[in-house]
Short mmCIF file of C-alpha atoms and ligand atoms in Angstrom, two decimals:
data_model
loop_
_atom_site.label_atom_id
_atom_site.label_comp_id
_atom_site.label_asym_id
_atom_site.label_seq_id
_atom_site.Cartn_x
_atom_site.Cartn_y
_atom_site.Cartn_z
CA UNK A 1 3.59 -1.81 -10.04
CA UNK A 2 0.34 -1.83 -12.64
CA UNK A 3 -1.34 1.25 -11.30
CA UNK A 4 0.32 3.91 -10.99
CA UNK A 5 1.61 4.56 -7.77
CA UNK A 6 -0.61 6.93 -4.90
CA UNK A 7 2.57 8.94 -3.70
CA UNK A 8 5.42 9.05 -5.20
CA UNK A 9 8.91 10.41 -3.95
CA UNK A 10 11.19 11.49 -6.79
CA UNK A 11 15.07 12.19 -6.00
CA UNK A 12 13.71 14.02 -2.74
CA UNK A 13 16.52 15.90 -0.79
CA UNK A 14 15.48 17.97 2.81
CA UNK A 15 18.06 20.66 4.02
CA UNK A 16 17.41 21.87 7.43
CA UNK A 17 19.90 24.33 7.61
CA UNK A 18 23.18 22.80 7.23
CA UNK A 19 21.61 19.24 8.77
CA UNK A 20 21.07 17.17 5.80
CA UNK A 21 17.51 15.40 6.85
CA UNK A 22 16.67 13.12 3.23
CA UNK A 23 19.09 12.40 0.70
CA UNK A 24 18.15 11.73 -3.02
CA UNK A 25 14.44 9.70 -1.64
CA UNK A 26 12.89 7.81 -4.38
CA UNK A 27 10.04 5.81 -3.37
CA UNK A 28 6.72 4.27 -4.87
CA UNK A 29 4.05 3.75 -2.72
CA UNK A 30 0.70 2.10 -3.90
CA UNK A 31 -2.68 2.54 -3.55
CA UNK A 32 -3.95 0.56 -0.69
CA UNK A 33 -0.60 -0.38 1.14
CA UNK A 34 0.52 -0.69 4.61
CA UNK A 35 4.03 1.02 3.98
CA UNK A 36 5.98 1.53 6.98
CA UNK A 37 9.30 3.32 7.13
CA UNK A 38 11.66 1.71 9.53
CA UNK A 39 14.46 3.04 11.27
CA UNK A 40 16.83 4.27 14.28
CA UNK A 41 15.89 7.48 15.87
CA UNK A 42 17.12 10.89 13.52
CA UNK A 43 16.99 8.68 10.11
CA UNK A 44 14.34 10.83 8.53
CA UNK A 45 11.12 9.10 9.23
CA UNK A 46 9.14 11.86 10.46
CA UNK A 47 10.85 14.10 7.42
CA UNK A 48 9.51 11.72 4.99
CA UNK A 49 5.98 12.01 6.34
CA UNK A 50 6.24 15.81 7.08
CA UNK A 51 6.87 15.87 3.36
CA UNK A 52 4.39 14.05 2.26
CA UNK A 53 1.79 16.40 4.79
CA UNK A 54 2.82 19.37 3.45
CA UNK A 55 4.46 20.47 6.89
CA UNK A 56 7.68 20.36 5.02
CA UNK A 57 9.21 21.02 1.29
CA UNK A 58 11.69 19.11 -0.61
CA UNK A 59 14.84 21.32 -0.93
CA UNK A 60 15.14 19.11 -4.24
CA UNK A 61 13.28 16.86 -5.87
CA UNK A 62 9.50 16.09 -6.51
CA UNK A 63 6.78 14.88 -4.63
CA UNK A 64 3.44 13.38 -6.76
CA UNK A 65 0.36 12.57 -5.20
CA UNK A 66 -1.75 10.22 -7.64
CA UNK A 67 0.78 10.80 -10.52
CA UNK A 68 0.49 15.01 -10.13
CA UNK A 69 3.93 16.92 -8.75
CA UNK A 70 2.26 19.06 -5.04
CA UNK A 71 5.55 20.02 -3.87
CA UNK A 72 3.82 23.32 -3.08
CA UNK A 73 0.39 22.06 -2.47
CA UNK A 74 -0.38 23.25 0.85
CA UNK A 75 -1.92 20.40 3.51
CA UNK A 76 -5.00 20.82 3.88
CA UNK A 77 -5.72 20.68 0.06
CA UNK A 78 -3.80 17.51 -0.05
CA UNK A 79 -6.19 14.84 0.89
CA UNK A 80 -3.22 13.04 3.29
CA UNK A 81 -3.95 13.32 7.11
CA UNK A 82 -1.58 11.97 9.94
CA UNK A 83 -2.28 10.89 13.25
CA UNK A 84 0.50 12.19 15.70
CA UNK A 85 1.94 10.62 18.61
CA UNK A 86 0.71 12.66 21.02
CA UNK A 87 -2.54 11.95 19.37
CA UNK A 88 -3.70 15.70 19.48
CA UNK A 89 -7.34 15.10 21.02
CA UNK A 90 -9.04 18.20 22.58
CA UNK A 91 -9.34 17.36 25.87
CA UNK A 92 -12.67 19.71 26.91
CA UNK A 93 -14.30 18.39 23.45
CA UNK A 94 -16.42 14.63 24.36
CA UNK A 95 -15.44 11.89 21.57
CA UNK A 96 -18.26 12.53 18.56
CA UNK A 97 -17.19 16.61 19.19
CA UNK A 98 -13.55 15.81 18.83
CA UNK A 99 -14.37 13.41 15.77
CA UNK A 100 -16.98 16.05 14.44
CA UNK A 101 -14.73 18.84 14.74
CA UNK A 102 -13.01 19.05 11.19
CA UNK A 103 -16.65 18.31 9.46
CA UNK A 104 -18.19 21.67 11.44
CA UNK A 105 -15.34 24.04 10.36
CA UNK A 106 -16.05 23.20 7.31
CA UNK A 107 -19.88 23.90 7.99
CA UNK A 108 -21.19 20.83 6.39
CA UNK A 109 -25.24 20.49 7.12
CA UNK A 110 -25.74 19.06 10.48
CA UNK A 111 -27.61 15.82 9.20
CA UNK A 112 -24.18 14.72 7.42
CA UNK A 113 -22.44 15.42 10.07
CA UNK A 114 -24.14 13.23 12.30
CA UNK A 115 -24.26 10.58 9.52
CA UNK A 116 -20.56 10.71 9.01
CA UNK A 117 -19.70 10.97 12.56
CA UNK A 118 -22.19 7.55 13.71
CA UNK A 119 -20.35 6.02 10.36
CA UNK A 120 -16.97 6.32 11.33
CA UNK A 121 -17.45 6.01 15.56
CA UNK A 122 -18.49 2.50 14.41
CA UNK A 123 -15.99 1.44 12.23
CA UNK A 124 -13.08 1.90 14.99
CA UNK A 125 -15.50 0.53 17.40
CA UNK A 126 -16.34 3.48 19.62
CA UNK A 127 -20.00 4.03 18.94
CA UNK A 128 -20.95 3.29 22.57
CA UNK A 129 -18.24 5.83 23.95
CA UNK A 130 -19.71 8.61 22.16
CA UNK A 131 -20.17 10.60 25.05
CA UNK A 132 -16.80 10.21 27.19
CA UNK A 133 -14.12 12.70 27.44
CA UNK A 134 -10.87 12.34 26.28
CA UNK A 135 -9.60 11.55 29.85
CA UNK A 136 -12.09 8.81 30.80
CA UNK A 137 -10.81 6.70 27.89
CA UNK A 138 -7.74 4.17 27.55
CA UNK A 139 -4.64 4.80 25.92
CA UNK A 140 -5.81 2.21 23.05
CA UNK A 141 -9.22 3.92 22.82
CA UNK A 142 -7.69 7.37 22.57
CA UNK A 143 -5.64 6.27 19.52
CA UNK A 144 -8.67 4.94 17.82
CA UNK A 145 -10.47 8.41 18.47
CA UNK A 146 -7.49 9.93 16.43
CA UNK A 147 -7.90 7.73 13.53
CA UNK A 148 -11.35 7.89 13.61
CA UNK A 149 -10.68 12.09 13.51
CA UNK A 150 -8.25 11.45 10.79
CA UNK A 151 -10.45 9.02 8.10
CA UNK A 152 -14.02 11.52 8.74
CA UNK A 153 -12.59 13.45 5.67
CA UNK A 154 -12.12 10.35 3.36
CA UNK A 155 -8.07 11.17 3.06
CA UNK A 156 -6.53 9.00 0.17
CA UNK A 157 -3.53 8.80 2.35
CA UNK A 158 -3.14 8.32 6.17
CA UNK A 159 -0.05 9.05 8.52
CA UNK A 160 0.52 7.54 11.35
CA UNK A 161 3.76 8.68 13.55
CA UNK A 162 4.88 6.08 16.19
CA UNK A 163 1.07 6.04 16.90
CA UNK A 164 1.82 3.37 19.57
CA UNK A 165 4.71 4.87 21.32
CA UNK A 166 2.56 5.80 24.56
CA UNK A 167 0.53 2.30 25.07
CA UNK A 168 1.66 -0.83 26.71
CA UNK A 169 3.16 -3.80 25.63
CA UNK A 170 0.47 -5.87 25.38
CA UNK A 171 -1.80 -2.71 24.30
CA UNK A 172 0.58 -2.19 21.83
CA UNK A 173 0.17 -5.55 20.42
CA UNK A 174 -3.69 -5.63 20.14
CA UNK A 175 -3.45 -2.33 18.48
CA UNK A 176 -1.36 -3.54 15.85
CA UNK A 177 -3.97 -5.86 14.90
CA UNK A 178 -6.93 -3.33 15.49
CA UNK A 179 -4.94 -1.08 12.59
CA UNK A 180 -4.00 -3.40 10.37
CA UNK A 181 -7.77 -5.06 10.17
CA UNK A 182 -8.84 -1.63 10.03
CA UNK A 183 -6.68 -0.32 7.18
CA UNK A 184 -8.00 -3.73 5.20
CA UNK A 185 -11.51 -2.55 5.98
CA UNK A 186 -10.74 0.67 4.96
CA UNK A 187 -8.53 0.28 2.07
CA UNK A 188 -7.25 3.66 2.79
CA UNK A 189 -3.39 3.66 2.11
CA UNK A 190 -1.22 4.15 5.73
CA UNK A 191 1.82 5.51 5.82
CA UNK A 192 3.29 4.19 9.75
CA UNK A 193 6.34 5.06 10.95
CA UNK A 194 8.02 2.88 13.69
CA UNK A 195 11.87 2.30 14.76
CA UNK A 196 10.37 -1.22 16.38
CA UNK A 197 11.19 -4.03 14.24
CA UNK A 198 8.66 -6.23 15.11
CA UNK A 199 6.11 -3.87 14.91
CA UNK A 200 7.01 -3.11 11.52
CA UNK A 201 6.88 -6.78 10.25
CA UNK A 202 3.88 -7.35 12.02
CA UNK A 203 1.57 -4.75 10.02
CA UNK A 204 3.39 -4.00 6.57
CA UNK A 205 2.64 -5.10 3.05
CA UNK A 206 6.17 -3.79 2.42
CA UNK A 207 9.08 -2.07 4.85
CA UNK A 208 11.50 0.23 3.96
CA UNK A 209 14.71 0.40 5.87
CA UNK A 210 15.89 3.68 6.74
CA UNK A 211 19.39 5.03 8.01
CA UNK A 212 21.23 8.71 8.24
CA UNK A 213 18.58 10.34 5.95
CA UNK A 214 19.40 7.14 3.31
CA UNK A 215 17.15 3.89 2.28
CA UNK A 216 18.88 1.05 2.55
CA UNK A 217 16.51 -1.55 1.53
CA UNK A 218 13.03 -1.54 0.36
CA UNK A 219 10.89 -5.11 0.93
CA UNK A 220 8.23 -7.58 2.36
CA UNK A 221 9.15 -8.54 6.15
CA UNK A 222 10.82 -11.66 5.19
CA UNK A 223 12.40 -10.19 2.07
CA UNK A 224 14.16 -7.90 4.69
CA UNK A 225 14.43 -10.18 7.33
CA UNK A 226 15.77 -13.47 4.71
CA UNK A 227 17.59 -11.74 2.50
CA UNK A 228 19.21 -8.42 3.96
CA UNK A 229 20.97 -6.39 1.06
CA UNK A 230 23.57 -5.19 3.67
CA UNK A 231 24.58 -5.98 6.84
CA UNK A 232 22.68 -2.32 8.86
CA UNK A 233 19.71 -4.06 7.74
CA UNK A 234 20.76 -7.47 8.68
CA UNK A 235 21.55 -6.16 12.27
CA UNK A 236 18.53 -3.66 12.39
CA UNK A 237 16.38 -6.22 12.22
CA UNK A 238 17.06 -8.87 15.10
CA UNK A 239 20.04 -11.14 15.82
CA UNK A 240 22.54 -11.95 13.09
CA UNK A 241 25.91 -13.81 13.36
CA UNK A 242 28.42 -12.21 10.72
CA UNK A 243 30.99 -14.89 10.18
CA UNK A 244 34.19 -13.74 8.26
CA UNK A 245 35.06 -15.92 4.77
CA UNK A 246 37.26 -16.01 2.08
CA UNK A 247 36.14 -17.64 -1.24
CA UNK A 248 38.23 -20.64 -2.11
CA UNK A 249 36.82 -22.26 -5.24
CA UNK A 250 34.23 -20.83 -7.88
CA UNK A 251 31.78 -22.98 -7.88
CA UNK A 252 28.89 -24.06 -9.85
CA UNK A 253 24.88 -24.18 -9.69
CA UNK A 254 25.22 -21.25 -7.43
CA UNK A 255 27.37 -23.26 -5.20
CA UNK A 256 31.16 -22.27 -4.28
CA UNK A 257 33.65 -23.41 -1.48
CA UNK A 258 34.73 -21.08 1.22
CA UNK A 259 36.96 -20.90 4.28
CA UNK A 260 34.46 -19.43 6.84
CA UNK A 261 36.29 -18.80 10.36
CA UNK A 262 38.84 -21.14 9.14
CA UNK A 263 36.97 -24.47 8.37
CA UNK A 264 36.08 -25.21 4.18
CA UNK A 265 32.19 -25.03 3.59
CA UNK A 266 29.76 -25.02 0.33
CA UNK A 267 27.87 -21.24 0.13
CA UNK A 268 24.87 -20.87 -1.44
CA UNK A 269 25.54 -17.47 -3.90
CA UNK A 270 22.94 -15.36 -5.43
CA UNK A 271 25.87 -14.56 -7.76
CA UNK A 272 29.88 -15.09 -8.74
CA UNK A 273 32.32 -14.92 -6.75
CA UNK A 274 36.10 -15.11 -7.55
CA UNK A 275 38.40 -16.96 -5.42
CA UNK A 276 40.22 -14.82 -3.08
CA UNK A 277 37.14 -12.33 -2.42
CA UNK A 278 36.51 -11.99 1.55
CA UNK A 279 32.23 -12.03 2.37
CA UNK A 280 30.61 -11.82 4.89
CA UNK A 281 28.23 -14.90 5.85
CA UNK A 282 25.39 -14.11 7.57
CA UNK A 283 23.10 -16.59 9.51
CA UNK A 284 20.45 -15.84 11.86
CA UNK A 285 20.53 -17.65 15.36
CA UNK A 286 17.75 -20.39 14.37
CA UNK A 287 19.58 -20.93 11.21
CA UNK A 288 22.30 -22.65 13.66
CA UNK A 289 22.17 -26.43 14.51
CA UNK A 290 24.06 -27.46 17.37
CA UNK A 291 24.61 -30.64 18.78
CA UNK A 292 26.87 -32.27 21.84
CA UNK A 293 30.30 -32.87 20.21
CA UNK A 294 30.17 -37.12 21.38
CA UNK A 295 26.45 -37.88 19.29
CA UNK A 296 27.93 -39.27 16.32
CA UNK A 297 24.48 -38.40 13.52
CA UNK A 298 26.80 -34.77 12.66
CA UNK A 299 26.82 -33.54 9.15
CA UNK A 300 30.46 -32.56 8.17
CA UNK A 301 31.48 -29.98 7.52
CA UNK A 302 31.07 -28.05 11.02
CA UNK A 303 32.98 -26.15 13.84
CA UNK A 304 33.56 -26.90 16.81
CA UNK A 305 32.70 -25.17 19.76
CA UNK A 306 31.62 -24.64 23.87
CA UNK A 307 28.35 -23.39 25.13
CA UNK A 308 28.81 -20.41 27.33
CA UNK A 309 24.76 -19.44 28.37
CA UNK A 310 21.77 -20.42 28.18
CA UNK A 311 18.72 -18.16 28.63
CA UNK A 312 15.31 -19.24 29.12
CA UNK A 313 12.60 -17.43 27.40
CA UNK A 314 9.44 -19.73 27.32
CA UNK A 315 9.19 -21.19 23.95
CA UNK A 316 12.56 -21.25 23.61
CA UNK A 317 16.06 -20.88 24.89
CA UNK A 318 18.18 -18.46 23.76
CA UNK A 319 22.20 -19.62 23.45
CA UNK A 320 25.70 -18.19 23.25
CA UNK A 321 28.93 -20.19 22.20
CA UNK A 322 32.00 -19.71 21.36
CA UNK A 323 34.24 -21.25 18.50
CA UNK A 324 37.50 -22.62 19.27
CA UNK A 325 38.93 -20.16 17.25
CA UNK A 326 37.11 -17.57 19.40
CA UNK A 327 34.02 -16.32 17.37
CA UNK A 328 31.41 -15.64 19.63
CA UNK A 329 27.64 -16.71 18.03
CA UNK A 330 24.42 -16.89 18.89
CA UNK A 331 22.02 -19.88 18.21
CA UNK A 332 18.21 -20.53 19.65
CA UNK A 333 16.61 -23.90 20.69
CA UNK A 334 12.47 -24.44 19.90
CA UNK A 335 11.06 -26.63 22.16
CA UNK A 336 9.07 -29.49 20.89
CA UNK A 337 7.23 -32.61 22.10
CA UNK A 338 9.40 -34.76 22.44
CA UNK A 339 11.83 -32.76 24.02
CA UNK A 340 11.02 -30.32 26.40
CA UNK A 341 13.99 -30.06 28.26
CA UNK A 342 16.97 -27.56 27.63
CA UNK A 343 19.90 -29.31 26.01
CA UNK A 344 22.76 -27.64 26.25
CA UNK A 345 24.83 -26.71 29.64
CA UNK A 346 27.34 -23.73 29.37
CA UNK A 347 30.73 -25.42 29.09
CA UNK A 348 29.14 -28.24 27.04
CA UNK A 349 31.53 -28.83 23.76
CA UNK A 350 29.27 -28.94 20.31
CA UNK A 351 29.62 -29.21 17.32
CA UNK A 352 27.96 -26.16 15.01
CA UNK A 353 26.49 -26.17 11.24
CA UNK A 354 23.96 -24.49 9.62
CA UNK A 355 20.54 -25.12 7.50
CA UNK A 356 22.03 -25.45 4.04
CA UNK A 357 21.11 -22.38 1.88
CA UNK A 358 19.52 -20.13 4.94
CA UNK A 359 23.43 -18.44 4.82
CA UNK A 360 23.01 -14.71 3.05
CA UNK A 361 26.33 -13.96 1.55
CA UNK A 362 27.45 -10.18 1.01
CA UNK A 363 30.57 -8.78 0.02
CA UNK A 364 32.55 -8.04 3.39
CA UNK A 365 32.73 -3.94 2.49
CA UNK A 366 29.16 -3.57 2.28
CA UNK A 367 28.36 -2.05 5.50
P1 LIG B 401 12.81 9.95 15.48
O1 LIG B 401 12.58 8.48 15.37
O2 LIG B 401 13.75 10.31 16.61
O3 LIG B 401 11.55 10.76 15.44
P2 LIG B 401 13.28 10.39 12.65
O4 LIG B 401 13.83 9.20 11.95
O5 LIG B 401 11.82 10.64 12.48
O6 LIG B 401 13.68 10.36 14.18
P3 LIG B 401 13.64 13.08 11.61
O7 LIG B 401 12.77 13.71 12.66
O8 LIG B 401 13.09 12.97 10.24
O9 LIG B 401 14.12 11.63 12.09
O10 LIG B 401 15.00 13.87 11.59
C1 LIG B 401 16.03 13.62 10.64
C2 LIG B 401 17.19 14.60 10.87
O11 LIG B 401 16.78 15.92 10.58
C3 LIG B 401 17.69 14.61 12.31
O12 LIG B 401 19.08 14.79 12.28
C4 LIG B 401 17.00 15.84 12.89
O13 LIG B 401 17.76 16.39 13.94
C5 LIG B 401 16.94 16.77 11.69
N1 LIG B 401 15.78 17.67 11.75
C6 LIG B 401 14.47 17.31 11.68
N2 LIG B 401 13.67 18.39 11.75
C7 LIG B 401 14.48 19.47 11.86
C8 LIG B 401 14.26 20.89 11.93
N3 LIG B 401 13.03 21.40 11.92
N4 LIG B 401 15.35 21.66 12.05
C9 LIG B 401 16.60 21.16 12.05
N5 LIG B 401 16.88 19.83 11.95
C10 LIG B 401 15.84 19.00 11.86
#
């Protein structure tokens, strides 16, 4: 990273009694980002961003905001705010009061109030709702009175917890785009914390993977999606078929022969591998090609295998087989022009390869 980085996490540990929340944390996050920290419920999301509040302290470690250590900085001299999930509105309060609120207790002169208040109502598009109560307004336009609460002070930083978790699907959707313009606009770095995978990809400059209080991988969506470092990540984040290998040959120009479920193909390594060594190959369901075992136009080599469902989903169809040696996998069909129509029947024998080099290979004990 050139500059230096806005928050920084250094060896961070969090003790909550005997629970151990965070271990050893070190994390860079820079000025401007859409960071969002990505993971199953308990994993220490919300720990990371209570930290970096001030609702918490590290039991070890440091904490820097714009290169100086506030481990004991309390929050409100922090310049960090966080919108919460429940988004925390006061519901007697009309939306330029609620958004006005933090600028009166600090008894700035009424003229910048209103200034700053008109400023920010338009920026998250709620100038004309300046009047309505909390309860006369949409999930989606509630949220955007929280940020708009949130950003009056200028914070260099901006939480957001699950800020989505009460909206809609489709809501949900158009508020992922709302934020994500926004935080461009803004420039403001955001801080979001999500355990939805999609939503994740969809907003972030960079993800980082989270599990029992660990990170296990730090990335750009398709860094994390493409090339998982272990195999929680690879299965956190969508389908993944883990086929079981054994290395037969060391190969060369990052190209060695494998038995994989018991039929010899080339693997595309990242690094050496010895003969004998077991891996894990890892191919996501539209890195599968299928076709009916009688057309004649199949690369070699390939297993053989039987379609057991199909599952119609619009744009595409999703499909389970089986191998004849009994691995069960799951591939996905695109429709296109020229072929609309689903392909495969369940009992239908295919044939089954992959798109050369999409395989990630990891050493089998590094779950
Ligand atoms: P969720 O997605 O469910 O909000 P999370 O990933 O945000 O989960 P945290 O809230 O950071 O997870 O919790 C991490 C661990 O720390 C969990 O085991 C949780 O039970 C524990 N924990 C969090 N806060 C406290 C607390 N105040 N006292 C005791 N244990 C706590």
């Amino acid at each position: 990273m050139e500059t230096p980085p806005i928050i920084e996490l250094r060896g961070i540990a969090k003790y909550f009694g005997d629970t151990c929340a965070l271990y050893n944390i070190n994390l860079e996050i820079a000025n401007g980002e859409f960071l969002t920290l990505l993971g199953p419920s308990g994993c220490g999301k919300t720990s990371i961003l209570r930290l970096i509040s001030g609702f918490e302290r590290p039991s070890k470690g440091d904490l820097l905001l714009n290169g100086r250590i506030i481990n004991n900085t309390p929050p409100e001299r922090r310049q960090v705010n966080t919108v919460f999930q429940s988004y925390a509105l006061f519901p007697h309060m009309n939306v330029w009061d609620n958004v006005a609120f933090g600028l009166k207790m600090q008894r700035r002169p009424k003229g910048e109030i209103s200034r700053r208040v008109a400023e920010v109502l338009r920026r998250v598009h709620l100038d004309a709702l300046a009047d309505r109560m909390p309860r006369q307004l949409s999930g989606g336009q509630q949220q955007r009175v929280a940020i708009a609460r949130a950003i009056i002070n200028n914070p260099l930083v901006l939480l957001l917890d699950e800020p989505f978790s009460a909206l809609d699907f489709k809501l949900r959707k158009q508020m992922q785009f709302e934020i994500k313009h926004l935080q461009r606009q803004l420039g403001i770095t955001f801080v979001f914390v999500t355990h939805d995978q999609e939503e994740a990809f969809a907003m972030s400059d960079r993800v980082v993977v989270m599990n029992e209080g660990e990170i296990r991988q730090i990335g750009t969506s398709q860094q994390i999606y493409e090339e998982p470092e272990n195999l929680f990540v690879a299965r956190f984040v969508g389908d993944i078929n883990v086929l079981d290998a054994v290395i037969t040959t060391l190969g060369e120009n990052g190209i060695c022969m494998a038995d994989v479920e018991g039929v010899e193909f080339p693997l595309h390594v990242r690094r050496e591998y010895e003969p004998g060594e077991t891996v894990n190959v890892l191919l996501r369901p539209e890195d599968l090609k299928i076709h009916l075992e009688h057309e004649k136009s199949v690369e070699s080599p390939f297993f053989l295998g039987r379609i057991e469902e199909t599952v119609y989903k619009g744009a595409t169809v999703d499909i389970l087989l089986t191998l004849d040696n009994g691995k069960r996998l799951q591939a996905v069909e695109f429709f296109n022009e020229d072929d609309a129509e689903i392909s495969y029947r369940p009992g239908d024998r295919v044939t089954v390869t992959w798109v050369a080099g999409w395989e990630v290979i990891l050493t089998a004990e590094s779950e």
